[in-house]
Coordinates of C-alpha atoms and ligand atoms in Angstrom, one line a residue:
Chain A
X18 CA 29.3 39.6 -10.2
X19 CA 30.5 37.6 -7.2
X20 CA 31.7 34.3 -8.3
X21 CA 30.7 31.1 -6.6
X22 CA 32.2 27.9 -8.0
X23 CA 30.2 25.3 -9.9
X24 CA 28.8 22.4 -8.0
X25 CA 29.2 18.8 -9.0
X26 CA 26.0 17.3 -7.6
X27 CA 23.2 19.1 -5.9
X28 CA 20.7 21.9 -6.4
X29 CA 20.6 25.5 -7.6
X30 CA 17.6 27.4 -6.4
X31 CA 17.3 30.3 -8.8
X32 CA 15.0 33.3 -9.1
X33 CA 14.3 33.5 -5.4
X34 CA 12.8 36.9 -4.5
X35 CA 15.5 39.2 -3.3
X36 CA 15.9 38.9 0.5
X37 CA 14.0 35.7 0.8
X38 CA 16.9 33.3 0.8
X39 CA 17.5 33.1 4.5
X40 CA 13.8 32.2 5.0
X41 CA 14.2 29.4 2.6
X42 CA 17.4 28.3 4.2
X43 CA 15.5 27.8 7.4
X44 CA 12.5 26.1 5.9
X45 CA 14.7 23.6 4.1
X46 CA 16.6 23.1 7.3
X47 CA 19.9 23.6 5.5
X48 CA 21.5 24.6 8.9
X49 CA 21.2 20.9 9.9
X50 CA 23.1 19.6 6.9
X51 CA 26.8 19.0 6.8
X52 CA 27.3 20.1 3.2
X53 CA 28.4 23.1 1.2
X54 CA 25.8 25.8 0.9
X55 CA 26.2 29.1 -0.9
X56 CA 23.8 31.9 -0.5
X57 CA 23.9 34.7 -2.9
X58 CA 21.9 37.8 -2.1
X59 CA 20.8 40.5 -4.4
X60 CA 22.3 39.0 -7.5
X61 CA 21.6 41.0 -10.7
X62 CA 18.8 39.5 -12.8
X63 CA 17.4 40.6 -16.2
X64 CA 14.0 39.2 -15.2
X65 CA 13.8 40.4 -11.6
X66 CA 16.4 43.1 -11.4
X67 CA 17.6 41.6 -8.1
X68 CA 17.3 38.0 -6.9
X69 CA 18.7 35.5 -4.4
X70 CA 20.3 32.2 -5.3
X71 CA 21.0 29.2 -3.1
X72 CA 23.4 26.5 -4.2
X73 CA 23.5 23.3 -2.2
X74 CA 26.0 20.6 -2.8
X75 CA 24.3 17.4 -1.6
X76 CA 22.3 14.3 -2.5
X77 CA 19.1 15.9 -3.7
X78 CA 17.0 13.2 -1.9
X79 CA 18.2 14.6 1.4
X80 CA 16.0 17.7 1.0
X81 CA 12.3 18.0 1.2
X82 CA 11.5 20.6 -1.5
X83 CA 7.7 20.4 -1.2
X84 CA 7.7 23.6 1.0
X85 CA 9.2 25.6 -1.9
X86 CA 6.0 25.2 -3.8
X87 CA 4.2 26.8 -0.9
X88 CA 6.7 29.7 -0.3
X89 CA 7.1 30.7 -3.9
X90 CA 6.3 28.6 -7.0
X91 CA 8.3 31.0 -9.2
X92 CA 11.6 29.7 -7.8
X93 CA 13.5 27.7 -10.4
X94 CA 14.9 24.4 -9.1
X95 CA 17.9 23.1 -11.1
X96 CA 19.1 19.7 -10.4
X97 CA 22.8 19.3 -11.0
X98 CA 24.7 16.1 -11.7
X99 CA 28.3 15.9 -12.8
X100 CA 28.4 19.7 -13.0
X101 CA 25.5 20.0 -15.5
X102 CA 21.8 20.9 -15.1
X103 CA 20.0 17.6 -15.7
X104 CA 16.5 18.7 -14.7
X105 CA 14.5 21.7 -14.0
X106 CA 11.9 20.8 -11.4
X107 CA 8.4 22.2 -11.5
X108 CA 7.0 23.3 -8.2
X109 CA 3.5 22.4 -6.9
X110 CA 1.6 23.4 -3.9
X111 CA 2.4 20.8 -1.2
X112 CA -0.5 18.5 -0.1
X113 CA 0.4 19.2 3.6
X114 CA 2.5 21.8 5.3
X115 CA 3.7 21.6 8.8
X116 CA 4.6 24.5 11.1
X117 CA 4.8 27.1 8.3
X118 CA 1.5 28.8 8.9
X119 CA -0.3 28.9 12.1
X120 CA -4.0 28.3 12.9
X121 CA -5.5 31.5 14.3
X122 CA -8.9 30.0 15.2
X123 CA -9.2 30.7 19.0
X124 CA -11.5 27.7 19.3
X125 CA -8.9 25.3 17.8
X126 CA -7.1 22.8 20.0
X127 CA -3.7 24.2 18.9
X128 CA -4.7 27.4 20.6
X129 CA -4.3 25.7 24.1
X130 CA -1.9 22.9 23.4
X131 CA 1.3 24.5 22.3
X132 CA 3.3 21.4 21.5
X133 CA 1.0 20.3 18.7
X134 CA 2.4 20.9 15.2
X135 CA 0.4 23.3 13.1
X136 CA -0.6 21.2 10.1
X137 CA -2.5 22.5 7.1
X138 CA -3.9 20.3 4.3
X139 CA -4.4 21.5 0.7
X140 CA -8.2 21.6 0.2
X141 CA -8.5 23.3 -3.1
X142 CA -5.5 23.5 -5.5
X143 CA -7.0 25.9 -7.9
X144 CA -8.2 28.4 -5.2
X145 CA -5.0 27.7 -3.2
X146 CA -7.0 27.0 -0.1
X147 CA -5.5 25.1 2.9
X148 CA -7.4 23.9 5.9
X149 CA -6.2 23.3 9.5
X150 CA -6.0 19.6 10.0
X151 CA -7.6 19.9 13.5
X152 CA -10.4 22.5 13.2
X153 CA -10.7 22.8 9.3
X154 CA -10.2 26.6 9.6
X155 CA -9.7 27.9 6.1
X156 CA -6.5 29.6 5.1
X157 CA -6.4 31.2 1.6
X158 CA -2.9 31.6 0.2
X159 CA -4.2 34.1 -2.4
X160 CA -6.0 36.2 0.1
X161 CA -2.9 36.4 2.2
X162 CA -0.9 37.6 -0.9
X163 CA -3.4 40.4 -1.5
X164 CA -2.9 41.9 2.0
Chain B
X23 CA -9.1 0.2 13.5
X24 CA -11.6 2.9 12.8
X25 CA -12.6 6.0 14.7
X26 CA -15.6 8.3 14.3
X27 CA -14.5 11.9 14.2
X28 CA -16.8 13.4 11.6
X29 CA -20.3 12.3 10.3
X30 CA -18.7 11.8 6.9
X31 CA -16.2 9.2 8.1
X32 CA -18.6 6.5 7.3
X33 CA -19.8 5.9 3.7
X34 CA -23.5 5.6 3.0
X35 CA -23.0 1.8 2.7
X36 CA -21.3 1.7 6.1
X37 CA -24.1 3.8 7.6
X38 CA -26.7 1.4 6.0
X39 CA -25.1 -1.6 7.8
X40 CA -24.9 0.5 11.0
X41 CA -28.6 1.4 10.8
X42 CA -29.6 -2.2 10.0
X43 CA -27.7 -3.4 13.1
X44 CA -29.5 -0.8 15.2
X45 CA -32.8 -2.0 13.7
X46 CA -31.9 -5.5 14.9
X47 CA -30.9 -4.2 18.3
X48 CA -34.3 -2.5 18.6
X49 CA -36.1 -5.8 17.6
X50 CA -34.1 -8.2 19.8
X51 CA -32.2 -6.3 22.5
X52 CA -31.6 -9.6 24.4
X53 CA -29.4 -10.9 21.7
X54 CA -26.9 -8.1 22.3
X55 CA -27.1 -7.8 26.1
X56 CA -23.8 -9.5 26.8
X57 CA -21.8 -8.8 23.6
X58 CA -19.5 -6.3 25.3
X59 CA -19.0 -8.3 28.5
X60 CA -15.5 -7.6 29.8
X61 CA -15.2 -4.5 27.7
X62 CA -14.9 -0.9 29.0
X63 CA -16.0 2.4 27.5
X64 CA -14.2 5.5 28.7
X65 CA -16.3 8.7 28.5
X66 CA -13.8 11.5 28.6
X67 CA -15.8 14.7 28.9
X68 CA -13.8 17.9 29.2
X69 CA -17.0 19.8 29.3
X70 CA -20.3 18.6 30.7
X71 CA -22.9 17.3 28.4
X72 CA -24.9 15.0 30.6
X73 CA -27.4 13.9 27.9
X74 CA -24.7 12.8 25.4
X75 CA -22.6 11.1 28.2
X76 CA -25.6 9.2 29.6
X77 CA -26.6 8.1 26.1
X78 CA -23.1 6.6 25.6
X79 CA -23.0 5.0 29.0
X80 CA -26.5 3.5 28.6
X81 CA -25.5 2.1 25.2
X82 CA -22.4 0.4 26.7
X83 CA -24.4 -0.9 29.8
X84 CA -27.1 -2.3 27.5
X85 CA -24.4 -4.3 25.7
X86 CA -23.2 -5.8 29.0
X87 CA -20.0 -3.7 29.1
X88 CA -18.6 -1.3 31.8
X89 CA -18.1 2.4 31.9
X90 CA -15.3 4.6 33.3
X91 CA -14.5 8.3 32.7
X92 CA -14.8 11.9 33.8
X93 CA -17.6 14.3 33.2
X94 CA -15.9 17.7 33.3
X95 CA -12.3 19.1 32.9
X96 CA -12.0 19.9 36.6
X97 CA -12.2 16.2 37.6
X98 CA -9.7 15.2 34.9
X99 CA -5.9 15.6 34.6
X100 CA -6.5 18.5 32.2
X101 CA -6.9 20.7 35.3
X102 CA -3.2 19.8 36.0
X103 CA -2.3 20.8 32.5
X104 CA -2.1 17.3 30.9
X105 CA -2.4 17.3 27.1
X106 CA -5.2 15.5 25.2
X107 CA -2.5 13.3 23.7
X108 CA -1.1 12.2 27.0
X109 CA -4.6 11.6 28.6
X110 CA -5.4 9.5 25.5
X111 CA -2.3 7.3 26.0
X112 CA -3.3 6.7 29.6
X113 CA -7.0 6.0 28.7
X114 CA -5.8 3.4 26.2
X115 CA -4.3 1.4 29.1
X116 CA -7.7 1.4 30.9
X117 CA -10.4 1.1 28.3
X118 CA -11.3 -0.6 25.0
X119 CA -13.1 2.3 23.4
X120 CA -13.4 6.0 24.2
X121 CA -16.0 8.7 23.7
X122 CA -14.5 12.1 24.0
X123 CA -16.0 15.5 24.3
X124 CA -13.9 18.7 24.4
X125 CA -14.6 22.4 24.0
X126 CA -11.8 22.8 21.5
X127 CA -12.1 22.0 17.8
X128 CA -9.9 19.1 16.6
X129 CA -9.4 17.6 20.1
X130 CA -10.9 14.2 19.1
X131 CA -8.5 14.2 16.0
X132 CA -5.5 14.7 18.4
X133 CA -6.8 11.8 20.5
X134 CA -7.3 9.5 17.5
X135 CA -3.9 10.2 16.1
X136 CA -2.3 9.0 19.4
X137 CA -4.7 6.2 20.2
X138 CA -4.5 2.5 20.1
X139 CA -8.3 2.2 20.8
X140 CA -11.3 3.5 18.7
X141 CA -12.1 7.1 19.5
X142 CA -15.6 8.5 19.1
X143 CA -15.9 12.2 18.8
X144 CA -18.7 13.1 21.2
X145 CA -18.5 16.8 20.2
X146 CA -15.4 19.0 19.7
X147 CA -16.5 22.6 20.2
X148 CA -18.6 24.0 17.4
X149 CA -16.9 21.6 15.0
X150 CA -18.4 18.1 14.8
X151 CA -20.8 16.0 16.8
X152 CA -21.2 12.9 14.6
X153 CA -23.3 10.8 16.9
X154 CA -26.0 13.5 16.9
X155 CA -26.0 13.2 13.1
X156 CA -26.1 9.4 13.3
X157 CA -29.0 9.7 15.7
X158 CA -30.9 12.1 13.3
X159 CA -30.3 9.8 10.4
X160 CA -31.2 6.7 12.3
X161 CA -34.5 8.3 13.5
X162 CA -35.4 9.1 9.9
X163 CA -34.4 5.7 8.6
X164 CA -36.4 3.9 11.4
X165 CA -39.6 6.0 11.3
X166 CA -39.7 7.1 7.7
X167 CA -38.4 3.9 6.4
X168 CA -36.1 5.6 3.9
X169 CA -33.2 8.0 3.7
X170 CA -33.9 10.1 0.6
X171 CA -37.0 10.9 -1.5
X172 CA -38.3 13.5 0.9
X173 CA -38.6 17.2 1.5
X174 CA -37.1 18.3 4.8
X175 CA -37.7 21.6 6.5
X176 CA -35.0 22.9 8.9
X177 CA -36.3 25.6 11.1
X178 CA -34.8 28.0 13.6
X179 CA -31.1 28.9 14.1
X180 CA -29.6 27.7 10.8
X181 CA -26.6 30.0 11.1
X182 CA -24.9 28.8 14.2
X183 CA -26.5 25.4 14.5
X184 CA -23.7 22.8 14.0
X185 CA -26.3 20.0 14.2
X186 CA -28.1 21.4 11.2
X187 CA -25.0 21.9 9.1
X188 CA -23.8 18.3 9.8
X189 CA -27.3 16.9 9.0
X190 CA -27.4 18.8 5.6
X191 CA -23.9 17.5 4.7
X192 CA -25.0 14.0 5.6
X193 CA -28.3 14.2 3.7
X194 CA -26.9 15.5 0.4
X195 CA -25.3 12.0 -0.1
X196 CA -28.8 10.5 -0.5
X197 CA -31.1 10.7 -3.6
X198 CA -33.8 13.1 -4.1
X199 CA -33.7 15.2 -1.0
X200 CA -35.2 18.7 -1.1
X201 CA -34.3 21.3 1.6
X202 CA -36.4 24.1 2.9
X203 CA -34.6 26.4 5.2
X204 CA -36.9 28.3 7.5
X205 CA -35.2 31.0 9.5
X206 CA -35.2 34.7 10.3
X207 CA -32.9 36.8 8.1
X208 CA -30.2 37.0 10.9
X209 CA -30.0 33.3 11.3
X210 CA -29.9 32.2 7.7
X211 CA -27.9 29.1 6.7
X212 CA -24.3 30.0 5.9
X213 CA -23.3 30.8 2.3
X214 CA -20.9 27.9 2.0
X215 CA -23.8 25.5 2.4
X216 CA -25.9 27.3 -0.2
X217 CA -22.9 27.2 -2.6
X218 CA -22.4 23.5 -2.0
X219 CA -26.1 22.8 -2.8
X220 CA -25.9 24.9 -5.9
X221 CA -22.8 23.0 -7.0
X222 CA -24.4 19.6 -6.5
X223 CA -27.7 20.9 -8.1
X224 CA -29.7 20.0 -5.0
X225 CA -33.1 21.8 -4.7
X226 CA -33.5 24.1 -1.8
X227 CA -35.6 27.1 -0.8
X228 CA -35.1 29.7 1.9
X229 CA -38.2 31.1 3.6
X230 CA -39.0 33.1 6.6
X231 CA -42.5 31.9 7.2
X232 CA -43.1 28.4 8.7
X233 CA -46.9 28.2 8.1
X234 CA -46.7 28.7 4.4
X235 CA -44.2 25.8 3.7
X236 CA -45.2 23.3 6.4
X237 CA -47.8 21.5 4.2
X238 CA -45.2 20.3 1.7
X239 CA -42.8 18.9 4.3
X240 CA -42.2 15.2 5.0
X241 CA -39.9 16.0 7.9
X242 CA -39.5 19.1 10.0
X243 CA -36.3 19.5 12.0
X244 CA -36.7 22.2 14.7
X245 CA -33.8 23.8 16.5
X246 CA -33.3 25.9 19.5
X247 CA -32.0 29.5 19.3
X248 CA -29.1 29.5 21.8
X249 CA -28.6 32.4 24.1
X250 CA -24.8 32.0 24.1
X251 CA -24.7 32.8 20.4
X252 CA -25.8 36.4 20.8
X253 CA -23.9 39.4 21.9
X254 CA -26.9 41.2 23.2
X255 CA -29.9 40.0 25.1
X256 CA -32.3 42.1 23.0
X257 CA -31.6 40.2 19.7
X258 CA -31.9 36.9 21.6
X259 CA -35.2 37.7 23.1
X260 CA -36.5 39.0 19.7
X261 CA -35.4 35.8 17.8
X262 CA -36.0 33.1 20.3
X263 CA -39.8 33.2 19.9
X264 CA -39.7 33.7 16.2
X265 CA -41.0 30.1 15.6
X266 CA -43.1 28.3 18.0
X267 CA -44.5 25.0 16.7
X268 CA -48.0 24.5 18.1
X269 CA -51.1 22.5 17.4
X270 CA -52.5 25.0 14.9
X271 CA -49.3 24.8 12.8
X272 CA -49.3 21.0 13.0
X273 CA -52.8 21.0 11.7
X274 CA -51.4 22.3 8.4
X275 CA -48.7 19.5 8.1
X276 CA -49.0 16.2 6.3
X277 CA -50.4 13.3 8.2
X278 CA -47.0 11.6 8.1
X279 CA -44.8 14.6 8.6
X280 CA -42.3 13.8 11.4
X281 CA -41.1 16.5 13.8
X282 CA -37.5 16.1 15.0
X283 CA -35.5 18.1 17.5
X284 CA -32.0 17.5 18.9
X285 CA -33.2 18.6 22.4
X286 CA -33.2 20.2 24.8
X287 CA -36.0 22.4 23.6
X288 CA -36.8 25.7 25.2
X289 CA -40.1 26.9 23.9
X290 CA -39.8 26.5 20.1
X291 CA -42.1 23.5 20.3
X292 CA -45.2 23.9 22.4
X293 CA -45.8 21.0 24.9
X294 CA -49.2 20.5 23.3
X295 CA -47.4 19.1 20.3
X296 CA -45.9 16.3 22.4
X297 CA -49.0 14.2 22.2
X298 CA -49.1 14.4 18.4
X299 CA -47.9 11.1 16.9
X300 CA -45.8 12.9 14.5
X301 CA -43.7 14.4 17.2
X302 CA -40.8 12.0 17.5
X303 CA -38.2 14.0 19.4
X304 CA -38.3 11.8 22.4
X305 CA -38.2 8.6 20.3
X306 CA -35.1 10.3 18.7
X307 CA -33.4 10.0 22.1
X308 CA -34.1 6.2 22.2
X309 CA -32.8 5.8 18.6
X310 CA -29.7 7.7 19.8
X311 CA -29.0 4.8 22.2
X312 CA -29.6 2.1 19.6
X313 CA -27.3 3.7 17.1
X314 CA -24.6 4.3 19.7
X315 CA -24.9 0.6 20.6
X316 CA -24.5 -0.3 17.0
X317 CA -21.5 2.1 16.7
X318 CA -19.7 0.6 19.7
X319 CA -20.2 -3.0 18.4
X320 CA -19.0 -1.9 14.9
X321 CA -15.9 -0.1 16.1
X322 CA -15.0 -2.9 18.5
X323 CA -15.4 -5.3 15.6
X324 CA -17.7 -7.5 17.6
X325 CA -20.3 -7.9 14.8
Ligands
LIG429 ZN1 -7.1 25.0 13.7

């Protein structure tokens, strides 16, 4: 397997669904950070056959990881300090997500005012339901998976 | 600073004080005639709704304040492509409080999030119209003497009627309210409302026939079947005359059963009912002014 060096301080995002790493790279806005980022695509995995891995060498507080819970809560987040895994972070659905999903209600104010951010608020954690902050249009995460 | 965007933005305690203030305004209007002297209300109406706008403007004038604004999108900067957020920032430099009506859902929320003055949602598309709900609750409070401990019948278009949905959501917060939904099959109350009532264990019935349930009602809320909700004229014509409240039906109702209607009515209430003391839909308009006066005073923190 391709070898990428150990990191001293930062994050290892493991068990990313193969092919999804670039999407996560964009959502975490890693392009805006001036730090070492390694993206490993299609790594061999016992559990998943193929997976992606992202390693980021940075102060972990610089990243907003909330969005990962929305994208895929099966991702394993390892926090690295002094070259060792010190914590495995559990992922939750974020309370609010911005510009990740878009409101498709044609009666919503966001349909005519393009500069407004598309904000969805978690309405039901169990049913994984989000609602548009403006018009309260329902967005079901589960239903969108089934499609 | 507080805004009013949805009927549930105020707790039942806050509503109580609002209604008591409106009671006092009704009793002694003179006491409040100058309370808003030097203050300006902006009515920003991106779509015409003359009745709602006049009610707000009357409320402000009754309080000794002044009114500025626009009454349709064509006469506003929106016709030049200005955003709600920008218009709001401009209005904040002119006025002390703003009532906004907009055809798109969530417009008042956008305004409130950029505003340094209180924003009142005067209707945002099919989403919310909280001062209509306040008017309905105020009328019940004033004329029934209580919010709760009654059976209310809601009749007509229960599917598309935003007014009805908001009123139900507001009334479930009070004790011992029973709902009877009277509608044709096509215009039944949406499932999410039925699920909510089941979850809260609030009693309700769904019926088609008005005559059979009218004797048990303490309140009857009539609504209009709106032409614009239908894709074909045939369905509209068939359903619009489904319920016509007339003297014969009123004869079956309790002596103190109040009849409310958000107005305008088309023909769902026969004019012969207007003389009946129990028909309070025009008084409702008056209570709409009192409750808007109380709302303006409350949001401007003048009481
Ligand atoms: Zn929306």
